[in-house]
mmCIF file of C-alpha atoms in Angstrom:
data_model
loop_
_atom_site.group_PDB
_atom_site.id
_atom_site.type_symbol
_atom_site.label_atom_id
_atom_site.label_comp_id
_atom_site.label_asym_id
_atom_site.label_seq_id
_atom_site.Cartn_x
_atom_site.Cartn_y
_atom_site.Cartn_z
ATOM 1 C CA MET A 14 50.412 8.464 -74.196
ATOM 2 C CA TYR A 15 48.287 5.499 -73.221
ATOM 3 C CA GLU A 16 50.285 2.263 -73.032
ATOM 4 C CA MET A 17 48.113 -0.837 -73.033
ATOM 5 C CA TRP A 18 51.061 -3.213 -72.869
ATOM 6 C CA THR A 19 52.136 -1.981 -69.427
ATOM 7 C CA TYR A 20 50.518 -2.903 -66.127
ATOM 8 C CA ARG A 21 48.546 -0.171 -64.381
ATOM 9 C CA THR A 22 50.342 1.528 -61.520
ATOM 10 C CA THR A 23 47.599 0.204 -59.220
ATOM 11 C CA VAL A 24 48.399 -3.416 -60.130
ATOM 12 C CA VAL A 25 51.205 -4.672 -57.959
ATOM 13 C CA LEU A 26 52.928 -7.590 -59.614
ATOM 14 C CA GLU A 27 56.257 -8.781 -58.329
ATOM 15 C CA PRO A 28 58.575 -10.145 -61.024
ATOM 16 C CA ALA A 29 58.613 -13.609 -59.461
ATOM 17 C CA VAL A 30 54.805 -13.979 -59.659
ATOM 18 C CA ASP A 31 53.668 -16.300 -62.431
ATOM 19 C CA LEU A 32 49.988 -15.809 -63.260
ATOM 20 C CA THR A 33 49.712 -19.108 -65.147
ATOM 21 C CA GLY A 34 46.717 -21.052 -63.860
ATOM 22 C CA PHE A 35 45.014 -18.042 -62.258
ATOM 23 C CA LYS A 36 41.272 -17.725 -62.925
ATOM 24 C CA VAL A 37 40.234 -14.728 -65.037
ATOM 25 C CA GLU A 38 37.133 -12.737 -64.153
ATOM 26 C CA ALA A 39 35.559 -10.316 -66.633
ATOM 27 C CA LYS A 40 33.187 -7.548 -65.527
ATOM 28 C CA ASP A 41 30.301 -9.982 -65.895
ATOM 29 C CA GLY A 42 31.719 -13.354 -64.879
ATOM 30 C CA SER A 43 34.421 -15.952 -65.301
ATOM 31 C CA ILE A 44 36.059 -16.334 -68.705
ATOM 32 C CA GLY A 45 38.768 -18.938 -68.165
ATOM 33 C CA LYS A 46 42.304 -19.320 -66.890
ATOM 34 C CA VAL A 47 45.658 -17.735 -67.631
ATOM 35 C CA ASP A 48 47.592 -20.000 -69.989
ATOM 36 C CA GLU A 49 50.669 -17.739 -70.214
ATOM 37 C CA SER A 50 51.752 -14.396 -68.841
ATOM 38 C CA THR A 51 54.586 -11.981 -69.367
ATOM 39 C CA ALA A 52 55.737 -8.801 -67.724
ATOM 40 C CA ASP A 53 58.184 -7.889 -70.501
ATOM 41 C CA ALA A 54 58.601 -4.143 -70.919
ATOM 42 C CA GLY A 55 56.301 -2.764 -73.602
ATOM 43 C CA LYS A 56 54.550 -6.068 -74.275
ATOM 44 C CA SER A 57 53.121 -7.272 -70.966
ATOM 45 C CA HIS A 58 50.027 -9.414 -71.396
ATOM 46 C CA ILE A 59 48.239 -12.599 -70.447
ATOM 47 C CA VAL A 60 47.007 -15.351 -72.742
ATOM 48 C CA VAL A 61 43.642 -16.616 -71.533
ATOM 49 C CA ASP A 62 42.348 -20.084 -72.342
ATOM 50 C CA THR A 63 38.590 -19.573 -72.463
ATOM 51 C CA GLY A 64 37.930 -23.312 -72.354
ATOM 52 C CA PRO A 65 34.520 -24.494 -73.533
ATOM 53 C CA TRP A 66 32.982 -21.059 -72.918
ATOM 54 C CA ILE A 67 33.961 -19.958 -76.437
ATOM 55 C CA PHE A 68 35.024 -23.242 -77.973
ATOM 56 C CA GLY A 69 38.479 -23.483 -76.495
ATOM 57 C CA ARG A 70 39.795 -20.235 -77.940
ATOM 58 C CA LYS A 71 42.752 -18.450 -76.501
ATOM 59 C CA VAL A 72 42.923 -14.671 -76.456
ATOM 60 C CA ILE A 73 45.552 -12.152 -75.461
ATOM 61 C CA LEU A 74 44.613 -9.501 -72.936
ATOM 62 C CA PRO A 75 47.020 -6.556 -72.692
ATOM 63 C CA ALA A 76 48.322 -5.784 -69.199
ATOM 64 C CA GLN A 77 46.348 -2.527 -69.092
ATOM 65 C CA THR A 78 43.052 -4.487 -69.129
ATOM 66 C CA ILE A 79 43.939 -5.967 -65.735
ATOM 67 C CA GLU A 80 42.234 -4.039 -62.930
ATOM 68 C CA ARG A 81 43.626 -6.065 -60.069
ATOM 69 C CA ILE A 82 45.138 -9.394 -59.094
ATOM 70 C CA ASP A 83 44.135 -11.371 -56.036
ATOM 71 C CA LEU A 84 47.223 -13.417 -55.202
ATOM 72 C CA ASP A 85 45.552 -15.276 -52.324
ATOM 73 C CA ASP A 86 42.581 -16.510 -54.379
ATOM 74 C CA ARG A 87 44.630 -16.694 -57.618
ATOM 75 C CA VAL A 88 42.239 -14.525 -59.640
ATOM 76 C CA VAL A 89 42.956 -11.863 -62.277
ATOM 77 C CA TYR A 90 40.182 -9.270 -62.676
ATOM 78 C CA VAL A 91 39.915 -7.533 -66.058
ATOM 79 C CA ASP A 92 37.954 -4.477 -67.191
ATOM 80 C CA ARG A 93 36.297 -6.178 -70.157
ATOM 81 C CA THR A 94 32.971 -7.941 -70.564
ATOM 82 C CA LYS A 95 32.648 -11.522 -71.711
ATOM 83 C CA GLU A 96 31.309 -10.280 -75.047
ATOM 84 C CA GLU A 97 34.311 -7.977 -75.615
ATOM 85 C CA ILE A 98 36.664 -10.854 -74.882
ATOM 86 C CA LYS A 99 34.658 -13.252 -77.050
ATOM 87 C CA ASN A 100 34.985 -10.805 -79.967
ATOM 88 C CA ALA A 101 38.722 -10.262 -79.456
ATOM 89 C CA PRO A 102 41.176 -11.544 -82.058
ATOM 90 C CA GLU A 103 42.149 -15.136 -81.364
ATOM 91 C CA PHE A 104 45.657 -15.777 -80.047
ATOM 92 C CA ASP A 105 47.889 -16.884 -82.908
ATOM 93 C CA PRO A 106 50.951 -18.710 -81.557
ATOM 94 C CA GLU A 107 52.378 -18.980 -85.080
ATOM 95 C CA ARG A 108 52.899 -15.225 -85.161
ATOM 96 C CA GLY A 109 54.502 -14.996 -81.760
ATOM 97 C CA PHE A 110 54.233 -11.454 -80.502
ATOM 98 C CA ASP A 111 55.627 -9.554 -83.476
ATOM 99 C CA PRO A 112 55.034 -5.775 -83.770
ATOM 100 C CA THR A 113 52.392 -6.166 -86.509
ATOM 101 C CA TYR A 114 50.356 -8.577 -84.373
ATOM 102 C CA GLN A 115 50.807 -6.303 -81.361
ATOM 103 C CA ASP A 116 49.461 -3.372 -83.438
ATOM 104 C CA GLU A 117 46.425 -5.424 -84.555
ATOM 105 C CA LEU A 118 45.615 -6.354 -80.982
ATOM 106 C CA GLY A 119 46.198 -2.757 -79.923
ATOM 107 C CA GLY A 120 43.681 -1.600 -82.521
ATOM 108 C CA TYR A 121 41.022 -3.882 -81.066
ATOM 109 C CA TYR A 122 41.620 -3.114 -77.398
ATOM 110 C CA GLY A 123 42.513 0.546 -77.933
ATOM 111 C CA ARG A 124 39.027 1.420 -79.107
ATOM 112 C CA TYR A 125 37.729 0.767 -75.592
ATOM 113 C CA TYR A 126 39.890 3.530 -74.147
ATOM 114 C CA SER A 127 39.234 7.175 -74.823
#
């Protein structure tokens, strides 16, 4: 079964690497910087601060959306367009990362995988 909350086997991420502050590049350009990241089993993701690009919103991107990470240049490359990220549910820190919220996010991002 597809697991969007787990990093791809092609993405090498050592446990000690903190992605906070890394730039985030969508398929069609820059979308912001990583505000938080986690590699927790079954709920790995990054929170991206989109800055003024979409009015300071923060969005969660599941680990599976990450195509690669350039540690030297501090850039995370994701397999989404700016529009797909702009339309993603906004990060809601009040909810934490509870299973219901995780399911909602999974419903949005899951439709891009077939």
